[in-house]
PDB file of C-alpha atoms in Angstrom:
ATOM      1  CA  MET A   1      10.754 -11.130   1.264  1.00 61.00           C
ATOM      2  CA  ASP A   2      12.909 -10.295   4.333  1.00 82.00           C
ATOM      3  CA  PHE A   3      11.823 -13.089   6.673  1.00 91.00           C
ATOM      4  CA  PRO A   4      14.823 -15.326   7.244  1.00 91.00           C
ATOM      5  CA  GLU A   5      12.977 -17.551   9.774  1.00 93.00           C
ATOM      6  CA  LEU A   6      10.841 -18.853   6.872  1.00 94.00           C
ATOM      7  CA  PHE A   7      13.845 -20.398   5.174  1.00 94.00           C
ATOM      8  CA  ASP A   8      16.132 -21.417   8.004  1.00 92.00           C
ATOM      9  CA  PRO A   9      15.119 -24.534  10.111  1.00 92.00           C
ATOM     10  CA  ASP A  10      17.315 -23.346  13.020  1.00 91.00           C
ATOM     11  CA  LEU A  11      15.353 -20.088  13.295  1.00 93.00           C
ATOM     12  CA  TRP A  12      11.914 -21.516  12.530  1.00 94.00           C
ATOM     13  CA  CYS A  13      11.711 -24.682  14.605  1.00 92.00           C
ATOM     14  CA  PRO A  14      12.192 -23.124  18.067  1.00 94.00           C
ATOM     15  CA  LEU A  15       9.170 -20.820  17.504  1.00 92.00           C
ATOM     16  CA  SER A  16       5.815 -21.511  19.074  1.00 92.00           C
ATOM     17  CA  ASP A  17       2.814 -22.306  16.885  1.00 90.00           C
ATOM     18  CA  ARG A  18       1.361 -18.838  17.557  1.00 91.00           C
ATOM     19  CA  ALA A  19       4.657 -17.185  16.616  1.00 93.00           C
ATOM     20  CA  ARG A  20       4.896 -19.186  13.383  1.00 93.00           C
ATOM     21  CA  ARG A  21       1.342 -18.247  12.369  1.00 93.00           C
ATOM     22  CA  ASP A  22       1.948 -14.556  13.094  1.00 94.00           C
ATOM     23  CA  LEU A  23       5.198 -14.651  11.122  1.00 95.00           C
ATOM     24  CA  LEU A  24       3.525 -16.355   8.093  1.00 95.00           C
ATOM     25  CA  ALA A  25       0.644 -13.876   8.210  1.00 95.00           C
ATOM     26  CA  ALA A  26       3.008 -10.884   8.247  1.00 95.00           C
ATOM     27  CA  ALA A  27       5.041 -12.367   5.417  1.00 95.00           C
ATOM     28  CA  LEU A  28       1.861 -13.057   3.360  1.00 95.00           C
ATOM     29  CA  LEU A  29       0.648  -9.453   3.878  1.00 95.00           C
ATOM     30  CA  ASP A  30       4.037  -8.223   2.767  1.00 95.00           C
ATOM     31  CA  ALA A  31       4.002 -10.411  -0.355  1.00 94.00           C
ATOM     32  CA  LEU A  32       0.499  -9.220  -1.295  1.00 94.00           C
ATOM     33  CA  GLN A  33       1.395  -5.545  -0.863  1.00 92.00           C
ATOM     34  CA  GLY A  34      -0.195  -3.545  -3.632  1.00 90.00           C
ATOM     35  CA  SER A  35      -2.795  -6.198  -4.469  1.00 90.00           C
ATOM     36  CA  PRO A  36      -6.313  -4.790  -4.760  1.00 90.00           C
ATOM     37  CA  GLY A  37      -8.765  -5.173  -1.852  1.00 90.00           C
ATOM     38  CA  VAL A  38      -6.359  -6.624   0.702  1.00 91.00           C
ATOM     39  CA  ARG A  39      -7.085  -5.552   4.256  1.00 92.00           C
ATOM     40  CA  ASP A  40      -5.289  -8.141   6.436  1.00 94.00           C
ATOM     41  CA  THR A  41      -4.042 -11.702   6.444  1.00 95.00           C
ATOM     42  CA  ARG A  42      -4.120 -14.583   8.931  1.00 93.00           C
ATOM     43  CA  ILE A  43      -3.232 -18.278   9.115  1.00 93.00           C
ATOM     44  CA  GLU A  44      -5.829 -20.866   9.968  1.00 90.00           C
ATOM     45  CA  ALA A  45      -5.880 -24.664  10.393  1.00 88.00           C
ATOM     46  CA  GLY A  46      -6.358 -26.914   7.442  1.00 85.00           C
ATOM     47  CA  THR A  47      -9.523 -28.785   6.448  1.00 78.00           C
ATOM     48  CA  VAL A  48     -11.347 -31.198   8.782  1.00 74.00           C
ATOM     49  CA  ASP A  49      -9.290 -34.184   7.615  1.00 75.00           C
ATOM     50  CA  ARG A  50      -6.048 -32.143   7.723  1.00 81.00           C
ATOM     51  CA  PRO A  51      -6.319 -30.091  10.919  1.00 84.00           C
ATOM     52  CA  TYR A  52      -2.574 -29.674  11.436  1.00 88.00           C
ATOM     53  CA  ASP A  53      -2.006 -28.097   7.997  1.00 90.00           C
ATOM     54  CA  TYR A  54      -1.782 -24.331   7.558  1.00 92.00           C
ATOM     55  CA  THR A  55      -4.301 -22.385   5.423  1.00 92.00           C
ATOM     56  CA  ALA A  56      -3.589 -18.832   4.232  1.00 93.00           C
ATOM     57  CA  VAL A  57      -6.499 -16.457   4.603  1.00 92.00           C
ATOM     58  CA  VAL A  58      -6.722 -12.993   3.015  1.00 92.00           C
ATOM     59  CA  GLU A  59      -9.299 -10.618   4.488  1.00 91.00           C
ATOM     60  CA  ALA A  60     -10.365  -8.653   1.429  1.00 91.00           C
ATOM     61  CA  ASP A  61     -12.902  -5.851   1.069  1.00 90.00           C
ATOM     62  CA  VAL A  62     -15.484  -8.320  -0.253  1.00 86.00           C
ATOM     63  CA  GLY A  63     -14.799 -11.207   2.094  1.00 88.00           C
ATOM     64  CA  ASN A  64     -12.173 -13.885   2.853  1.00 89.00           C
ATOM     65  CA  LEU A  65     -10.094 -15.788   0.298  1.00 90.00           C
ATOM     66  CA  LYS A  66      -8.359 -18.980   1.379  1.00 90.00           C
ATOM     67  CA  THR A  67      -5.716 -21.314  -0.116  1.00 90.00           C
ATOM     68  CA  PRO A  68      -3.647 -24.229   1.245  1.00 91.00           C
ATOM     69  CA  LEU A  69      -0.261 -23.017   2.538  1.00 92.00           C
ATOM     70  CA  TRP A  70       1.890 -25.601   4.252  1.00 90.00           C
ATOM     71  CA  SER A  71       1.282 -29.257   5.134  1.00 90.00           C
ATOM     72  CA  ASP A  72       1.945 -30.901   8.476  1.00 90.00           C
ATOM     73  CA  ALA A  73       4.051 -33.535   6.689  1.00 89.00           C
ATOM     74  CA  ARG A  74       6.390 -30.867   5.311  1.00 90.00           C
ATOM     75  CA  ALA A  75       6.489 -29.187   8.697  1.00 92.00           C
ATOM     76  CA  ARG A  76       7.672 -32.404  10.387  1.00 91.00           C
ATOM     77  CA  ILE A  77      10.445 -32.986   7.773  1.00 92.00           C
ATOM     78  CA  PHE A  78      11.556 -29.353   7.912  1.00 93.00           C
ATOM     79  CA  CYS A  79      12.153 -29.651  11.708  1.00 92.00           C
ATOM     80  CA  ASP A  80      13.695 -33.192  11.617  1.00 92.00           C
ATOM     81  CA  PRO A  81      17.373 -32.861  12.598  1.00 91.00           C
ATOM     82  CA  SER A  82      18.138 -36.324  11.193  1.00 90.00           C
ATOM     83  CA  ILE A  83      17.587 -35.053   7.676  1.00 88.00           C
ATOM     84  CA  HIS A  84      20.275 -32.998   5.900  1.00 87.00           C
ATOM     85  CA  SER A  85      19.687 -29.290   6.242  1.00 83.00           C
ATOM     86  CA  ALA A  86      20.010 -28.741   2.448  1.00 83.00           C
ATOM     87  CA  ASN A  87      17.112 -31.146   1.853  1.00 86.00           C
ATOM     88  CA  ARG A  88      15.089 -29.546   4.654  1.00 88.00           C
ATOM     89  CA  ARG A  89      15.492 -26.073   3.148  1.00 88.00           C
ATOM     90  CA  GLN A  90      13.793 -27.223  -0.055  1.00 89.00           C
ATOM     91  CA  LEU A  91      10.555 -27.649   2.027  1.00 91.00           C
ATOM     92  CA  ALA A  92      10.824 -24.194   3.715  1.00 93.00           C
ATOM     93  CA  PRO A  93       7.546 -22.495   4.513  1.00 94.00           C
ATOM     94  CA  GLY A  94       8.777 -19.380   2.830  1.00 94.00           C
ATOM     95  CA  LEU A  95       8.862 -21.240  -0.563  1.00 93.00           C
ATOM     96  CA  GLU A  96       5.296 -22.430  -0.120  1.00 93.00           C
ATOM     97  CA  LEU A  97       4.197 -18.991   0.949  1.00 95.00           C
ATOM     98  CA  ARG A  98       5.474 -17.507  -2.303  1.00 93.00           C
ATOM     99  CA  LYS A  99       3.400 -19.999  -4.276  1.00 91.00           C
ATOM    100  CA  ALA A 100       0.333 -19.316  -2.182  1.00 92.00           C
ATOM    101  CA  ALA A 101       0.755 -15.583  -2.607  1.00 93.00           C
ATOM    102  CA  GLU A 102       0.925 -15.965  -6.373  1.00 90.00           C
ATOM    103  CA  ARG A 103      -2.285 -17.987  -6.435  1.00 88.00           C
ATOM    104  CA  LEU A 104      -4.041 -15.424  -4.299  1.00 90.00           C
ATOM    105  CA  ARG A 105      -2.857 -12.520  -6.465  1.00 89.00           C
ATOM    106  CA  THR A 106      -4.650 -13.988  -9.499  1.00 86.00           C
ATOM    107  CA  ARG A 107      -7.829 -14.562  -7.463  1.00 88.00           C
ATOM    108  CA  LEU A 108      -7.773 -11.019  -6.036  1.00 89.00           C
ATOM    109  CA  ASP A 109      -8.043  -9.434  -9.462  1.00 86.00           C
ATOM    110  CA  ALA A 110     -10.329 -11.697 -11.498  1.00 85.00           C
ATOM    111  CA  ARG A 111     -11.973  -9.478 -14.088  1.00 86.00           C
ATOM    112  CA  PHE A 112     -15.601  -9.773 -15.211  1.00 86.00           C
ATOM    113  CA  SER A 113     -17.842  -7.907 -17.613  1.00 88.00           C
ATOM    114  CA  LEU A 114     -21.620  -7.452 -17.550  1.00 83.00           C
ATOM    115  CA  GLU A 115     -23.334  -8.036 -20.842  1.00 80.00           C
ATOM    116  CA  THR A 116     -26.846  -7.728 -22.141  1.00 76.00           C
ATOM    117  CA  ARG A 117     -27.867 -11.235 -21.187  1.00 76.00           C
ATOM    118  CA  GLY A 118     -25.279 -12.303 -18.670  1.00 88.00           C
ATOM    119  CA  LEU A 119     -21.843 -12.006 -17.055  1.00 91.00           C
ATOM    120  CA  THR A 120     -18.449 -13.224 -18.143  1.00 92.00           C
ATOM    121  CA  LEU A 121     -15.512 -13.652 -15.787  1.00 92.00           C
ATOM    122  CA  THR A 122     -11.961 -14.430 -16.904  1.00 91.00           C
ATOM    123  CA  MET A 123      -8.967 -15.544 -14.818  1.00 88.00           C
ATOM    124  CA  SER A 124      -5.725 -17.565 -15.091  1.00 86.00           C
ATOM    125  CA  PRO A 125      -5.730 -20.441 -12.578  1.00 82.00           C
ATOM    126  CA  GLU A 126      -2.132 -21.357 -13.612  1.00 80.00           C
ATOM    127  CA  PRO A 127       0.469 -20.346 -16.224  1.00 80.00           C
ATOM    128  CA  GLY A 128      -0.658 -21.082 -19.760  1.00 84.00           C
ATOM    129  CA  VAL A 129      -4.373 -21.603 -18.856  1.00 87.00           C
ATOM    130  CA  GLN A 130      -7.177 -19.092 -19.320  1.00 90.00           C
ATOM    131  CA  ARG A 131     -10.428 -19.903 -17.581  1.00 91.00           C
ATOM    132  CA  THR A 132     -13.710 -18.212 -18.584  1.00 93.00           C
ATOM    133  CA  TRP A 133     -16.970 -18.523 -16.587  1.00 91.00           C
ATOM    134  CA  THR A 134     -20.159 -17.402 -18.207  1.00 91.00           C
ATOM    135  CA  ALA A 135     -23.564 -16.960 -16.553  1.00 92.00           C
ATOM    136  CA  GLU A 136     -26.315 -16.332 -19.067  1.00 89.00           C
ATOM    137  CA  ARG A 137     -30.056 -15.673 -18.678  1.00 83.00           C
ATOM    138  CA  ALA A 138     -32.094 -15.580 -21.861  1.00 76.00           C
ATOM    139  CA  ARG A 139     -35.686 -14.678 -21.005  1.00 70.00           C
ATOM    140  CA  PHE A 140     -36.894 -14.984 -24.599  1.00 70.00           C
ATOM    141  CA  ARG A 141     -35.710 -18.600 -24.867  1.00 68.00           C
ATOM    142  CA  ASP A 142     -36.543 -19.279 -21.184  1.00 75.00           C
ATOM    143  CA  ARG A 143     -32.978 -20.562 -20.658  1.00 80.00           C
ATOM    144  CA  THR A 144     -30.488 -20.031 -17.873  1.00 87.00           C
ATOM    145  CA  ALA A 145     -26.967 -21.540 -18.105  1.00 89.00           C
ATOM    146  CA  VAL A 146     -23.552 -21.373 -16.353  1.00 90.00           C
ATOM    147  CA  SER A 147     -20.565 -22.680 -18.267  1.00 90.00           C
ATOM    148  CA  ARG A 148     -16.853 -22.899 -17.759  1.00 90.00           C
ATOM    149  CA  GLU A 149     -14.214 -22.984 -20.522  1.00 91.00           C
ATOM    150  CA  ASP A 150     -10.486 -23.652 -19.981  1.00 90.00           C
ATOM    151  CA  VAL A 151      -8.264 -22.685 -22.862  1.00 89.00           C
ATOM    152  CA  ILE A 152      -4.784 -24.252 -22.705  1.00 86.00           C
ATOM    153  CA  GLU A 153      -2.001 -22.767 -24.745  1.00 84.00           C
ATOM    154  CA  LYS A 154       0.134 -25.916 -25.288  1.00 79.00           C
ATOM    155  CA  ALA A 155      -1.768 -29.115 -24.680  1.00 74.00           C
ATOM    156  CA  ALA A 156      -1.432 -30.973 -28.035  1.00 74.00           C
ATOM    157  CA  ASP A 157       0.669 -33.806 -26.610  1.00 73.00           C
ATOM    158  CA  VAL A 158      -1.386 -34.310 -23.415  1.00 75.00           C
ATOM    159  CA  ASP A 159      -3.983 -37.130 -23.255  1.00 80.00           C
ATOM    160  CA  LEU A 160      -7.481 -35.712 -23.227  1.00 82.00           C
ATOM    161  CA  ARG A 161      -8.461 -37.820 -20.219  1.00 84.00           C
ATOM    162  CA  ASP A 162      -5.494 -36.441 -18.237  1.00 82.00           C
ATOM    163  CA  LEU A 163      -6.574 -32.919 -19.174  1.00 82.00           C
ATOM    164  CA  LEU A 164     -10.112 -33.556 -18.038  1.00 84.00           C
ATOM    165  CA  ALA A 165      -8.910 -35.091 -14.734  1.00 83.00           C
ATOM    166  CA  HIS A 166      -6.672 -32.078 -14.141  1.00 81.00           C
ATOM    167  CA  PHE A 167      -9.437 -29.474 -14.506  1.00 84.00           C
ATOM    168  CA  TYR A 168     -12.395 -31.563 -13.314  1.00 83.00           C
ATOM    169  CA  THR A 169     -14.009 -30.153 -10.154  1.00 80.00           C
ATOM    170  CA  GLY A 170     -16.642 -32.692  -9.162  1.00 79.00           C
ATOM    171  CA  PRO A 171     -16.784 -36.041  -7.294  1.00 75.00           C
ATOM    172  CA  SER A 172     -15.076 -39.225  -8.531  1.00 74.00           C
ATOM    173  CA  LEU A 173     -16.816 -40.841 -11.531  1.00 81.00           C
ATOM    174  CA  ARG A 174     -16.551 -44.008 -13.615  1.00 82.00           C
ATOM    175  CA  ALA A 175     -16.740 -42.461 -17.072  1.00 84.00           C
ATOM    176  CA  VAL A 176     -18.022 -44.854 -19.771  1.00 85.00           C
ATOM    177  CA  ALA A 177     -17.766 -44.350 -23.573  1.00 84.00           C
ATOM    178  CA  ASP A 178     -20.269 -45.470 -26.202  1.00 87.00           C
ATOM    179  CA  ASP A 179     -18.197 -48.603 -26.890  1.00 86.00           C
ATOM    180  CA  GLY A 180     -18.194 -49.578 -23.173  1.00 84.00           C
ATOM    181  CA  THR A 181     -14.627 -48.654 -22.328  1.00 85.00           C
ATOM    182  CA  ALA A 182     -14.338 -46.875 -18.974  1.00 84.00           C
ATOM    183  CA  PHE A 183     -11.860 -44.848 -16.982  1.00 81.00           C
ATOM    184  CA  LEU A 184     -11.784 -43.356 -13.459  1.00 79.00           C
ATOM    185  CA  LEU A 185     -12.265 -39.622 -13.203  1.00 81.00           C
ATOM    186  CA  PRO A 186     -10.918 -38.891  -9.694  1.00 78.00           C
ATOM    187  CA  ALA A 187     -12.529 -36.340  -7.371  1.00 76.00           C
ATOM    188  CA  ALA A 188     -11.194 -32.818  -7.375  1.00 69.00           C
ATOM    189  CA  SER A 189      -8.313 -32.227  -4.972  1.00 59.00           C
ATOM    190  CA  GLU A 190      -8.463 -29.449  -2.377  1.00 52.00           C
ATOM    191  CA  GLU A 191      -4.771 -28.857  -3.074  1.00 53.00           C
ATOM    192  CA  GLU A 192      -4.316 -25.919  -5.546  1.00 55.00           C
ATOM    193  CA  GLY A 193      -1.751 -25.992  -8.289  1.00 50.00           C
ATOM    194  CA  ARG A 194       0.603 -28.734  -7.075  1.00 56.00           C
ATOM    195  CA  LEU A 195       1.725 -30.429 -10.287  1.00 62.00           C
ATOM    196  CA  VAL A 196       4.190 -33.337 -10.100  1.00 74.00           C
ATOM    197  CA  THR A 197       6.190 -34.771 -13.023  1.00 80.00           C
ATOM    198  CA  LEU A 198       6.753 -38.556 -12.862  1.00 84.00           C
ATOM    199  CA  CYS A 199       9.486 -40.118 -15.017  1.00 86.00           C
ATOM    200  CA  ILE A 200       8.469 -43.400 -16.694  1.00 82.00           C
ATOM    201  CA  ALA A 201      12.100 -44.381 -17.343  1.00 84.00           C
ATOM    202  CA  CYS A 202      13.992 -43.705 -14.054  1.00 87.00           C
ATOM    203  CA  HIS A 203      10.973 -43.398 -11.736  1.00 83.00           C
ATOM    204  CA  ARG A 204      12.093 -40.097 -10.238  1.00 83.00           C
ATOM    205  CA  TRP A 205       9.728 -37.244  -9.643  1.00 83.00           C
ATOM    206  CA  SER A 206       9.963 -33.452  -9.501  1.00 80.00           C
ATOM    207  CA  GLU A 207       7.602 -30.643  -8.672  1.00 73.00           C
ATOM    208  CA  GLY A 208       6.086 -28.699 -11.565  1.00 68.00           C
ATOM    209  CA  ALA A 209       5.200 -29.640 -15.148  1.00 67.00           C
ATOM    210  CA  GLU A 210       8.202 -30.755 -17.182  1.00 75.00           C
ATOM    211  CA  ALA A 211       8.268 -31.731 -20.854  1.00 74.00           C
ATOM    212  CA  LYS A 212      10.871 -34.402 -20.082  1.00 81.00           C
ATOM    213  CA  CYS A 213      12.603 -35.828 -17.035  1.00 86.00           C
ATOM    214  CA  PRO A 214      15.150 -33.291 -15.680  1.00 85.00           C
ATOM    215  CA  GLU A 215      17.353 -36.171 -14.444  1.00 85.00           C
ATOM    216  CA  CYS A 216      17.561 -38.597 -17.418  1.00 88.00           C
ATOM    217  CA  GLY A 217      15.612 -36.826 -20.168  1.00 86.00           C
ATOM    218  CA  GLY A 218      13.123 -39.672 -20.447  1.00 85.00           C
ATOM    219  CA  PRO A 219       9.321 -39.495 -21.062  1.00 84.00           C
ATOM    220  CA  VAL A 220       7.150 -38.248 -18.235  1.00 80.00           C
ATOM    221  CA  GLU A 221       3.601 -37.964 -16.983  1.00 75.00           C
ATOM    222  CA  THR A 222       2.341 -34.815 -15.217  1.00 69.00           C
ATOM    223  CA  VAL A 223      -0.292 -35.297 -12.540  1.00 66.00           C
ATOM    224  CA  LEU A 224      -2.043 -33.184  -9.902  1.00 55.00           C
ATOM    225  CA  ALA A 225      -0.790 -34.599  -6.546  1.00 59.00           C
ATOM    226  CA  ALA A 226      -2.602 -34.507  -3.262  1.00 53.00           C
ATOM    227  CA  ARG A 227      -1.872 -36.045   0.124  1.00 53.00           C
ATOM    228  CA  PRO A 228      -4.542 -38.548   1.157  1.00 49.00           C
ATOM    229  CA  ALA A 229      -6.737 -37.908   4.165  1.00 43.00           C
ATOM    230  CA  ARG A 230      -5.667 -39.226   7.517  1.00 40.00           C
ATOM    231  CA  ARG A 231      -7.274 -42.392   8.818  1.00 34.00           C
TER     232      ARG A 231
END
């Protein structure tokens, strides 16, 4: 990706908002070169509660695909001269654009197959996870069903409630077992694929899913992180 402005605060920060959006759109189109169905790219504002964030949009032959790109919080830190430049470069928009492009590539080529009684679609929402959607209509049994199955390669040591919370897509729930014990199942986040590893021993954190703390080697918890809405 030959766009130095996306990695250098001194080149990025003097640009106008329009110039930044055009640059990100051009870089995204370059990153998705060769992906099926791509016609053009553009950068839009975030959701209603995050209007200053950037959202990546791919104009495909079948419609538009969107994914979160860069948050306003990261943008402010990236252009804050009081913060060391090495730390600022870790939040560069070019790094987030690479992640967004990878997410979009998997969504641009999700394969499905038509069967006698329904349709099956398979995709990989993140490394090590295979997601299968099945829509079935059985006229003889007068039954119509849509189901989703996530198959995780290595999840033996992960708490089942954490797994459910990670892949759950509905509103927040108070889930209650037969014996009366309950736990909170939080609402799905609009953020895609941002996993954070929290160290129980030294209380440090790092992006991504780690088996142990990269700093002290201690036990960790992996969560899906999201910035709360503005008040």
